Amino acid sequence: MIGRVPAYLFALSKSILPVTLLSVALAQSSPAPSPAPLPKVSVAAPAVSASASGAAFVYFFDLTGDYERIALATGEEVAHGQIPAAAGVVEPLQQSGFDGCIFCEARYDRNLGLLYAVIAKEARISDEGTKHFAIVALALPQMTTSASKSSGVAEPVVLLTPDGRRLLASYQLNSTDDKAKKMSFALSIYRAPTLKLLRTIHQTTTPAAYLAGAGVKAKLSEQAYFGPDGKTIYDQLSRSELVGYKITKGEIDPSELLAKSGDRLLEPFRDPQTKAYSFAVSYADSAAGKALVAINAGKNAPQGVLTVDLDTRSLSPVIRVAQVTVSTAHLTPDGRQILIEEFELRHPAGAKPDEPQQAIFKTGKLLIFNAATGEKVREIVASDVSGFDARLLCISPDGGLAFFAHTSHLFGVNLVAGTVSQVHTSPGFVFDRWTECVLADR
């Protein structure tokens, strides 16, 4: 899954710092240089047939609720516009004058053709530091509102059961007891599609316990998704089960699994003096019940990627790569292949003295590996998506087509044929790191 993912680091040795990963994370915040004029491309994106998931279209949403609808079979734009629910908050194609997101997140229900979106009710944060949100059910492809539920000033993360009958909304609530220094979370369960509240699960913890990695059952991230059984929730490096209104959660520490694995490919990560393994582990992506993690022994030291089966806690072979960060390692939606974006650390033109002097520059080379065996499947050179601002937005369900944002435009890369094409979209729509991707059947 592609999304706005923070890096979570797990160190086997306190004496070894994840130097490369941390420096790269800082570098990503540096400003990109002014893009060169984009050459005109007249070829549509390579065709990819609808997969077994039934996805035939991909929707791209920006922060203000503008959208582009692309047909997967042809790679061509078939519709564009603005979600009516956001039209009363901001103008179409508005790129400034608002705080945070107006369109914040969405989940699709192919059973009824509804898109459950989190929409801000105001463009600006108030003087009291608040902003109101709502969960809105939108009927595709018209984007008409069929139901709406206010969520107050807490921006929720939503998750839909595979049968489309229940919608979960996870919130972090402001503490009312400053002296106790508590952190409060809530998980509301709604009946879909009416959005009638069924139950809310509350949980409280301390900041110290939270930072120490204590699992919060009521907290979901935007990376969370249900397994096909409708009760298992995979969320980064955790596995939860929701039965009725009861939820259990188990955290998985890949560093412990790695240390016990005895994988011969881990030998380069063993300290020659102490014979102990010493490296940092970072969560990168998750799909199909598997989590993709990057391992790094420090600056100028070995790096690699592997997957963790969140059900069996088994590990795939370690794949050695020259460099890897959490933003350049991805899983295909079926969890069968790993896509690595090759990058270099370069000096961005125009970087100020108080800004990072090195930033991630994507070279356009894509490496695809078999997640189960670790073998390289193919290598693709896609120079059209090279640069400081290149971002992988999403991959089609069948793993055949990847969509990239670059210089505010959309590109499709055929991961089988290795061809690259620009997708012709509305001139005012800006594709960037905040663009949200939703696959749908209509």
mmCIF file of C-alpha atoms in Angstrom, residues 91-439:
data_model
loop_
_atom_site.group_PDB
_atom_site.id
_atom_site.type_symbol
_atom_site.label_atom_id
_atom_site.label_comp_id
_atom_site.label_asym_id
_atom_site.label_seq_id
_atom_site.Cartn_x
_atom_site.Cartn_y
_atom_site.Cartn_z
ATOM 1 C CA GLU A 91 -13.034 26.410 -4.891
ATOM 2 C CA PRO A 92 -12.220 23.903 -7.654
ATOM 3 C CA LEU A 93 -8.467 23.560 -8.318
ATOM 4 C CA GLN A 94 -7.707 25.808 -5.324
ATOM 5 C CA GLN A 95 -4.063 25.348 -4.312
ATOM 6 C CA SER A 96 -3.754 27.700 -1.326
ATOM 7 C CA GLY A 97 -5.832 29.401 1.353
ATOM 8 C CA PHE A 98 -6.607 26.294 3.413
ATOM 9 C CA ASP A 99 -5.006 24.412 6.314
ATOM 10 C CA GLY A 100 -4.167 20.738 6.072
ATOM 11 C CA CYS A 101 -6.561 18.606 4.048
ATOM 12 C CA ILE A 102 -10.110 19.150 2.873
ATOM 13 C CA PHE A 103 -10.268 15.682 1.302
ATOM 14 C CA CYS A 104 -8.301 13.659 3.864
ATOM 15 C CA GLU A 105 -8.842 9.957 3.191
ATOM 16 C CA ALA A 106 -11.240 7.510 1.530
ATOM 17 C CA ARG A 107 -12.211 3.822 1.462
ATOM 18 C CA TYR A 108 -14.178 2.189 -1.339
ATOM 19 C CA ASP A 109 -17.028 -0.325 -1.036
ATOM 20 C CA ARG A 110 -17.440 -2.167 -4.326
ATOM 21 C CA ASN A 111 -20.554 -3.930 -2.998
ATOM 22 C CA LEU A 112 -22.614 -0.729 -3.210
ATOM 23 C CA GLY A 113 -20.267 1.477 -5.202
ATOM 24 C CA LEU A 114 -19.805 3.897 -2.299
ATOM 25 C CA LEU A 115 -16.719 5.882 -1.420
ATOM 26 C CA TYR A 116 -16.435 6.729 2.293
ATOM 27 C CA ALA A 117 -14.413 9.931 2.500
ATOM 28 C CA VAL A 118 -13.181 12.054 5.395
ATOM 29 C CA ILE A 119 -13.978 15.673 4.519
ATOM 30 C CA ALA A 120 -13.085 18.832 6.461
ATOM 31 C CA LYS A 121 -15.985 21.196 7.068
ATOM 32 C CA GLU A 122 -13.811 24.312 7.224
ATOM 33 C CA ALA A 123 -10.857 25.438 5.153
ATOM 34 C CA ARG A 124 -9.000 27.012 8.053
ATOM 35 C CA ILE A 125 -8.122 26.024 11.609
ATOM 36 C CA SER A 126 -9.946 28.254 14.054
ATOM 37 C CA ASP A 127 -8.302 30.591 16.558
ATOM 38 C CA GLU A 128 -8.932 27.893 19.168
ATOM 39 C CA GLY A 129 -6.907 25.465 17.059
ATOM 40 C CA THR A 130 -9.840 23.344 15.941
ATOM 41 C CA LYS A 131 -11.244 22.166 12.632
ATOM 42 C CA HIS A 132 -14.373 20.064 12.125
ATOM 43 C CA PHE A 133 -14.603 16.918 9.996
ATOM 44 C CA ALA A 134 -17.282 14.621 8.625
ATOM 45 C CA ILE A 135 -17.431 11.105 7.184
ATOM 46 C CA VAL A 136 -19.286 11.271 3.880
ATOM 47 C CA ALA A 137 -20.598 8.368 1.772
ATOM 48 C CA LEU A 138 -20.278 9.236 -1.923
ATOM 49 C CA ALA A 139 -21.955 7.278 -4.733
ATOM 50 C CA LEU A 140 -19.575 6.632 -7.642
ATOM 51 C CA PRO A 141 -19.120 7.764 -10.300
ATOM 52 C CA GLN A 142 -21.411 10.777 -9.786
ATOM 53 C CA MET A 143 -19.873 11.661 -6.360
ATOM 54 C CA THR A 144 -23.317 12.444 -4.917
ATOM 55 C CA THR A 145 -23.652 12.293 -1.115
ATOM 56 C CA SER A 146 -25.795 9.408 0.165
ATOM 57 C CA ALA A 147 -24.984 9.772 3.894
ATOM 58 C CA SER A 148 -22.921 12.000 6.156
ATOM 59 C CA LYS A 149 -21.796 11.814 9.780
ATOM 60 C CA SER A 150 -20.050 14.560 11.724
ATOM 61 C CA SER A 151 -16.912 13.471 13.580
ATOM 62 C CA GLY A 152 -16.340 16.688 15.503
ATOM 63 C CA VAL A 153 -12.867 18.183 15.721
ATOM 64 C CA ALA A 154 -11.071 14.837 15.573
ATOM 65 C CA GLU A 155 -9.874 13.832 12.111
ATOM 66 C CA PRO A 156 -10.699 10.125 11.832
ATOM 67 C CA VAL A 157 -8.987 7.295 10.010
ATOM 68 C CA VAL A 158 -11.678 5.112 8.442
ATOM 69 C CA LEU A 159 -11.673 1.418 7.583
ATOM 70 C CA LEU A 160 -14.416 -0.627 5.916
ATOM 71 C CA THR A 161 -15.158 -4.313 6.416
ATOM 72 C CA PRO A 162 -14.912 -6.366 3.186
ATOM 73 C CA ASP A 163 -18.672 -6.990 3.133
ATOM 74 C CA GLY A 164 -19.325 -3.242 3.361
ATOM 75 C CA ARG A 165 -21.585 -3.601 6.409
ATOM 76 C CA ARG A 166 -19.496 -1.817 9.039
ATOM 77 C CA LEU A 167 -17.286 1.236 8.939
ATOM 78 C CA LEU A 168 -14.624 1.821 11.579
ATOM 79 C CA ALA A 169 -13.423 5.312 12.470
ATOM 80 C CA SER A 170 -10.327 5.734 14.630
ATOM 81 C CA TYR A 171 -9.718 9.022 16.452
ATOM 82 C CA GLN A 172 -7.131 10.473 18.767
ATOM 83 C CA LEU A 173 -8.968 12.648 21.285
ATOM 84 C CA ASN A 174 -7.614 15.690 23.080
ATOM 85 C CA SER A 175 -6.937 14.984 26.731
ATOM 86 C CA THR A 176 -9.177 16.699 29.293
ATOM 87 C CA ASP A 177 -6.775 15.967 32.141
ATOM 88 C CA ASP A 178 -3.530 17.858 31.543
ATOM 89 C CA LYS A 179 -2.096 16.956 34.941
ATOM 90 C CA ALA A 180 -2.433 13.237 34.282
ATOM 91 C CA LYS A 181 -0.877 13.670 30.840
ATOM 92 C CA LYS A 182 -3.082 11.020 29.310
ATOM 93 C CA MET A 183 -3.556 10.173 25.638
ATOM 94 C CA SER A 184 -7.080 9.161 24.680
ATOM 95 C CA PHE A 185 -8.186 7.201 21.623
ATOM 96 C CA ALA A 186 -11.569 6.082 20.331
ATOM 97 C CA LEU A 187 -12.702 3.544 17.749
ATOM 98 C CA SER A 188 -16.272 4.122 16.574
ATOM 99 C CA ILE A 189 -18.120 1.387 14.705
ATOM 100 C CA TYR A 190 -20.885 2.479 12.311
ATOM 101 C CA ARG A 191 -23.464 0.548 10.364
ATOM 102 C CA ALA A 192 -22.859 1.078 6.657
ATOM 103 C CA PRO A 193 -24.154 2.619 4.478
ATOM 104 C CA THR A 194 -26.400 4.618 6.845
ATOM 105 C CA LEU A 195 -23.492 5.611 9.138
ATOM 106 C CA LYS A 196 -25.557 4.882 12.243
ATOM 107 C CA LEU A 197 -23.274 4.673 15.296
ATOM 108 C CA LEU A 198 -23.285 1.185 16.833
ATOM 109 C CA ARG A 199 -20.535 1.305 19.446
ATOM 110 C CA THR A 200 -17.475 3.325 20.452
ATOM 111 C CA ILE A 201 -14.434 1.719 22.065
ATOM 112 C CA HIS A 202 -12.358 4.069 24.244
ATOM 113 C CA GLN A 203 -8.759 3.564 25.320
ATOM 114 C CA THR A 204 -6.374 5.710 27.365
ATOM 115 C CA THR A 205 -2.614 5.466 27.770
ATOM 116 C CA THR A 206 0.336 7.634 28.789
ATOM 117 C CA PRO A 207 2.686 9.372 26.348
ATOM 118 C CA ALA A 208 5.593 7.356 27.766
ATOM 119 C CA ALA A 209 3.848 4.036 27.177
ATOM 120 C CA TYR A 210 2.753 5.121 23.716
ATOM 121 C CA LEU A 211 6.264 6.164 22.684
ATOM 122 C CA ALA A 212 7.620 2.897 24.104
ATOM 123 C CA GLY A 213 5.503 1.025 21.578
ATOM 124 C CA ALA A 214 2.556 -0.046 23.724
ATOM 125 C CA GLY A 215 -0.177 -1.207 21.384
ATOM 126 C CA VAL A 216 -3.312 0.945 21.297
ATOM 127 C CA LYS A 217 -6.221 -1.208 20.144
ATOM 128 C CA ALA A 218 -8.407 1.767 19.296
ATOM 129 C CA LYS A 219 -5.801 3.371 17.036
ATOM 130 C CA LEU A 220 -5.632 2.683 13.303
ATOM 131 C CA SER A 221 -3.292 4.213 10.762
ATOM 132 C CA GLU A 222 -4.070 5.076 7.143
ATOM 133 C CA GLN A 223 -2.117 1.917 6.238
ATOM 134 C CA ALA A 224 -4.645 -0.383 7.967
ATOM 135 C CA TYR A 225 -6.678 -2.862 5.914
ATOM 136 C CA PHE A 226 -8.903 -5.880 6.511
ATOM 137 C CA GLY A 227 -7.992 -9.406 5.558
ATOM 138 C CA PRO A 228 -10.467 -11.441 3.450
ATOM 139 C CA ASP A 229 -11.974 -13.042 6.583
ATOM 140 C CA GLY A 230 -13.482 -9.685 7.583
ATOM 141 C CA LYS A 231 -12.150 -9.805 11.144
ATOM 142 C CA THR A 232 -8.363 -9.587 10.802
ATOM 143 C CA ILE A 233 -6.903 -6.081 10.565
ATOM 144 C CA TYR A 234 -3.339 -5.617 9.336
ATOM 145 C CA ASP A 235 -1.803 -2.279 10.241
ATOM 146 C CA GLN A 236 1.896 -1.756 9.555
ATOM 147 C CA LEU A 237 3.591 -4.159 12.018
ATOM 148 C CA SER A 238 0.498 -5.197 13.950
ATOM 149 C CA ARG A 239 -2.237 -7.777 13.520
ATOM 150 C CA SER A 240 -5.618 -7.264 15.175
ATOM 151 C CA GLU A 241 -8.881 -9.191 15.299
ATOM 152 C CA LEU A 242 -12.303 -7.558 15.533
ATOM 153 C CA VAL A 243 -15.027 -9.954 16.664
ATOM 154 C CA GLY A 244 -18.331 -8.258 17.369
ATOM 155 C CA TYR A 245 -17.350 -5.179 19.335
ATOM 156 C CA LYS A 246 -14.206 -6.661 20.871
ATOM 157 C CA ILE A 247 -10.783 -6.030 19.395
ATOM 158 C CA THR A 248 -7.459 -7.667 20.226
ATOM 159 C CA LYS A 249 -4.126 -6.451 18.930
ATOM 160 C CA GLY A 250 -0.690 -8.011 18.623
ATOM 161 C CA GLU A 251 2.478 -6.091 17.756
ATOM 162 C CA ILE A 252 5.228 -7.793 15.755
ATOM 163 C CA ASP A 253 8.894 -6.902 16.253
ATOM 164 C CA PRO A 254 10.729 -7.896 13.062
ATOM 165 C CA SER A 255 14.125 -7.327 14.663
ATOM 166 C CA GLU A 256 13.503 -10.235 17.059
ATOM 167 C CA LEU A 257 12.356 -12.464 14.217
ATOM 168 C CA LEU A 258 15.423 -11.549 12.192
ATOM 169 C CA ALA A 259 17.831 -12.255 15.022
ATOM 170 C CA LYS A 260 16.363 -15.747 15.440
ATOM 171 C CA SER A 261 16.047 -16.545 11.750
ATOM 172 C CA GLY A 262 19.608 -17.657 11.053
ATOM 173 C CA ASP A 263 19.288 -16.420 7.462
ATOM 174 C CA ARG A 264 22.727 -16.661 5.862
ATOM 175 C CA LEU A 265 22.093 -13.381 4.047
ATOM 176 C CA LEU A 266 22.135 -11.691 7.457
ATOM 177 C CA GLU A 267 25.821 -12.500 7.908
ATOM 178 C CA PRO A 268 26.949 -9.113 6.509
ATOM 179 C CA PHE A 269 24.972 -7.518 9.328
ATOM 180 C CA ARG A 270 26.827 -9.433 12.059
ATOM 181 C CA ASP A 271 29.381 -7.496 14.098
ATOM 182 C CA PRO A 272 32.805 -9.156 13.466
ATOM 183 C CA GLN A 273 33.896 -8.580 17.056
ATOM 184 C CA THR A 274 30.813 -9.427 19.113
ATOM 185 C CA LYS A 275 29.272 -11.790 16.547
ATOM 186 C CA ALA A 276 25.934 -10.148 17.343
ATOM 187 C CA TYR A 277 23.584 -8.857 14.686
ATOM 188 C CA SER A 278 23.372 -5.096 14.706
ATOM 189 C CA PHE A 279 21.098 -3.121 12.404
ATOM 190 C CA ALA A 280 17.969 -0.972 12.268
ATOM 191 C CA VAL A 281 14.645 -2.180 10.924
ATOM 192 C CA SER A 282 12.161 0.217 9.307
ATOM 193 C CA TYR A 283 8.588 -0.413 8.240
ATOM 194 C CA ALA A 284 8.103 0.431 4.550
ATOM 195 C CA ASP A 285 4.818 -1.010 3.222
ATOM 196 C CA SER A 286 2.162 -3.675 3.715
ATOM 197 C CA ALA A 287 -0.179 -5.688 1.497
ATOM 198 C CA ALA A 288 -1.911 -9.080 1.479
ATOM 199 C CA GLY A 289 -1.045 -9.789 5.109
ATOM 200 C CA LYS A 290 2.658 -9.126 4.626
ATOM 201 C CA ALA A 291 4.792 -6.232 5.838
ATOM 202 C CA LEU A 292 7.794 -4.998 3.889
ATOM 203 C CA VAL A 293 10.704 -3.852 6.049
ATOM 204 C CA ALA A 294 14.075 -2.304 5.269
ATOM 205 C CA ILE A 295 17.191 -3.237 7.212
ATOM 206 C CA ASN A 296 20.227 -1.013 7.525
ATOM 207 C CA ALA A 297 23.442 -1.420 9.511
ATOM 208 C CA GLY A 298 24.419 2.254 9.272
ATOM 209 C CA LYS A 299 26.250 4.582 6.926
ATOM 210 C CA ASN A 300 28.310 2.794 4.255
ATOM 211 C CA ALA A 301 27.018 -0.538 5.599
ATOM 212 C CA PRO A 302 24.862 -3.307 4.077
ATOM 213 C CA GLN A 303 21.207 -2.650 3.349
ATOM 214 C CA GLY A 304 18.355 -4.896 2.338
ATOM 215 C CA VAL A 305 14.608 -5.589 2.296
ATOM 216 C CA LEU A 306 12.403 -8.539 3.195
ATOM 217 C CA THR A 307 8.773 -9.311 3.993
ATOM 218 C CA VAL A 308 7.251 -10.478 7.264
ATOM 219 C CA ASP A 309 4.158 -12.680 7.125
ATOM 220 C CA LEU A 310 1.943 -11.072 9.757
ATOM 221 C CA ASP A 311 -0.062 -14.283 10.252
ATOM 222 C CA THR A 312 2.714 -16.848 10.594
ATOM 223 C CA ARG A 313 5.514 -14.391 11.548
ATOM 224 C CA SER A 314 7.727 -16.091 8.987
ATOM 225 C CA LEU A 315 10.310 -14.158 6.971
ATOM 226 C CA SER A 316 11.119 -14.039 3.283
ATOM 227 C CA PRO A 317 14.749 -14.134 2.140
ATOM 228 C CA VAL A 318 16.743 -10.928 2.645
ATOM 229 C CA ILE A 319 17.277 -9.068 -0.625
ATOM 230 C CA ARG A 320 20.502 -7.090 -0.696
ATOM 231 C CA VAL A 321 20.200 -3.662 -2.317
ATOM 232 C CA ALA A 322 22.635 -0.807 -2.738
ATOM 233 C CA GLN A 323 20.435 1.725 -0.906
ATOM 234 C CA VAL A 324 16.927 1.676 0.495
ATOM 235 C CA THR A 325 14.633 3.998 2.428
ATOM 236 C CA VAL A 326 11.060 3.669 3.582
ATOM 237 C CA SER A 327 9.904 5.879 0.704
ATOM 238 C CA THR A 328 11.561 3.859 -2.061
ATOM 239 C CA ALA A 329 10.494 0.292 -1.149
ATOM 240 C CA HIS A 330 7.011 -0.941 -2.085
ATOM 241 C CA LEU A 331 4.900 -4.104 -2.211
ATOM 242 C CA THR A 332 2.525 -4.902 -5.052
ATOM 243 C CA PRO A 333 -1.107 -5.216 -3.831
ATOM 244 C CA ASP A 334 -0.963 -9.026 -3.953
ATOM 245 C CA GLY A 335 2.200 -9.049 -1.826
ATOM 246 C CA ARG A 336 4.065 -11.146 -4.371
ATOM 247 C CA GLN A 337 6.564 -8.631 -5.679
ATOM 248 C CA ILE A 338 8.773 -5.911 -4.239
ATOM 249 C CA LEU A 339 9.421 -2.733 -6.188
ATOM 250 C CA ILE A 340 12.541 -0.747 -5.321
ATOM 251 C CA GLU A 341 13.101 2.755 -6.661
ATOM 252 C CA GLU A 342 16.807 3.394 -7.144
ATOM 253 C CA PHE A 343 17.938 6.748 -5.762
ATOM 254 C CA GLU A 344 20.954 8.906 -5.058
ATOM 255 C CA LEU A 345 21.539 11.631 -2.505
ATOM 256 C CA ARG A 346 22.114 14.854 -4.395
ATOM 257 C CA HIS A 347 22.336 18.549 -3.604
ATOM 258 C CA PRO A 348 19.065 20.293 -4.531
ATOM 259 C CA ALA A 349 19.600 23.461 -6.509
ATOM 260 C CA GLY A 350 18.561 26.484 -4.486
ATOM 261 C CA ALA A 351 18.734 24.770 -1.088
ATOM 262 C CA LYS A 352 19.199 27.367 1.657
ATOM 263 C CA PRO A 353 22.024 27.034 4.230
ATOM 264 C CA ASP A 354 19.561 26.073 6.992
ATOM 265 C CA GLU A 355 17.956 23.375 4.846
ATOM 266 C CA PRO A 356 19.198 19.811 4.198
ATOM 267 C CA GLN A 357 21.967 19.893 1.639
ATOM 268 C CA GLN A 358 21.220 16.393 0.381
ATOM 269 C CA ALA A 359 17.893 15.046 -0.817
ATOM 270 C CA ILE A 360 16.596 11.886 -2.436
ATOM 271 C CA PHE A 361 16.915 12.008 -6.207
ATOM 272 C CA LYS A 362 15.062 9.145 -7.940
ATOM 273 C CA THR A 363 17.161 7.897 -10.879
ATOM 274 C CA GLY A 364 14.156 6.377 -12.671
ATOM 275 C CA LYS A 365 15.526 2.836 -12.387
ATOM 276 C CA LEU A 366 12.966 0.400 -10.952
ATOM 277 C CA LEU A 367 14.011 -2.997 -9.589
ATOM 278 C CA ILE A 368 11.352 -5.690 -9.204
ATOM 279 C CA PHE A 369 11.942 -8.766 -7.031
ATOM 280 C CA ASN A 370 9.979 -11.910 -6.252
ATOM 281 C CA ALA A 371 9.065 -11.459 -2.578
ATOM 282 C CA ALA A 372 8.980 -15.217 -1.858
ATOM 283 C CA THR A 373 12.327 -16.149 -3.424
ATOM 284 C CA GLY A 374 14.251 -12.872 -3.405
ATOM 285 C CA GLU A 375 15.092 -13.266 -7.091
ATOM 286 C CA LYS A 376 15.163 -10.217 -9.350
ATOM 287 C CA VAL A 377 12.260 -10.365 -11.825
ATOM 288 C CA ARG A 378 13.202 -7.420 -14.027
ATOM 289 C CA GLU A 379 14.774 -4.000 -14.160
ATOM 290 C CA ILE A 380 13.042 -1.006 -15.758
ATOM 291 C CA VAL A 381 14.612 2.292 -16.739
ATOM 292 C CA ALA A 382 11.938 4.999 -16.537
ATOM 293 C CA SER A 383 13.746 8.300 -16.971
ATOM 294 C CA ASP A 384 10.406 10.167 -17.232
ATOM 295 C CA VAL A 385 9.867 9.621 -13.503
ATOM 296 C CA SER A 386 13.352 10.525 -12.315
ATOM 297 C CA GLY A 387 13.982 13.548 -10.116
ATOM 298 C CA PHE A 388 13.658 14.988 -6.632
ATOM 299 C CA ASP A 389 9.857 15.190 -6.776
ATOM 300 C CA ALA A 390 9.063 11.774 -8.311
ATOM 301 C CA ARG A 391 6.541 9.855 -6.174
ATOM 302 C CA LEU A 392 4.973 6.416 -6.621
ATOM 303 C CA LEU A 393 1.250 6.947 -5.979
ATOM 304 C CA CYS A 394 -0.184 3.455 -6.357
ATOM 305 C CA ILE A 395 0.025 0.142 -8.199
ATOM 306 C CA SER A 396 -2.887 -1.542 -9.986
ATOM 307 C CA PRO A 397 -4.352 -4.616 -8.216
ATOM 308 C CA ASP A 398 -2.783 -7.015 -10.726
ATOM 309 C CA GLY A 399 0.645 -5.447 -10.199
ATOM 310 C CA GLY A 400 0.950 -4.541 -13.858
ATOM 311 C CA LEU A 401 0.738 -0.745 -13.832
ATOM 312 C CA ALA A 402 2.329 1.785 -11.475
ATOM 313 C CA PHE A 403 1.276 5.431 -11.360
ATOM 314 C CA PHE A 404 3.846 8.105 -10.581
ATOM 315 C CA ALA A 405 3.560 11.818 -9.862
ATOM 316 C CA HIS A 406 6.358 13.879 -11.383
ATOM 317 C CA THR A 407 6.605 17.624 -12.069
ATOM 318 C CA SER A 408 2.885 17.900 -11.138
ATOM 319 C CA HIS A 409 1.900 15.410 -13.871
ATOM 320 C CA LEU A 410 0.799 11.767 -13.903
ATOM 321 C CA PHE A 411 2.777 8.960 -15.526
ATOM 322 C CA GLY A 412 1.974 5.294 -15.984
ATOM 323 C CA VAL A 413 4.734 2.681 -15.933
ATOM 324 C CA ASN A 414 3.916 -0.769 -17.283
ATOM 325 C CA LEU A 415 5.760 -3.038 -14.851
ATOM 326 C CA VAL A 416 5.604 -5.966 -17.292
ATOM 327 C CA ALA A 417 6.542 -4.346 -20.601
ATOM 328 C CA GLY A 418 8.701 -1.634 -19.048
ATOM 329 C CA THR A 419 7.091 1.183 -21.055
ATOM 330 C CA VAL A 420 6.385 4.659 -19.672
ATOM 331 C CA SER A 421 3.742 7.164 -20.788
ATOM 332 C CA GLN A 422 2.279 10.413 -19.562
ATOM 333 C CA VAL A 423 -1.432 10.309 -18.761
ATOM 334 C CA HIS A 424 -3.318 13.291 -20.169
ATOM 335 C CA THR A 425 -5.373 14.879 -17.392
ATOM 336 C CA SER A 426 -7.027 18.194 -16.584
ATOM 337 C CA PRO A 427 -4.357 20.956 -16.823
ATOM 338 C CA GLY A 428 -5.175 22.414 -13.403
ATOM 339 C CA PHE A 429 -4.871 19.162 -11.437
ATOM 340 C CA VAL A 430 -1.561 18.877 -9.572
ATOM 341 C CA PHE A 431 -0.152 15.396 -8.884
ATOM 342 C CA ASP A 432 2.192 15.378 -5.899
ATOM 343 C CA ARG A 433 3.119 13.521 -2.714
ATOM 344 C CA TRP A 434 -0.323 14.242 -1.203
ATOM 345 C CA THR A 435 -2.331 12.778 -4.084
ATOM 346 C CA GLU A 436 -4.627 9.984 -2.906
ATOM 347 C CA CYS A 437 -5.268 6.896 -5.047
ATOM 348 C CA VAL A 438 -8.497 4.830 -4.981
ATOM 349 C CA LEU A 439 -9.197 1.763 -7.176
#
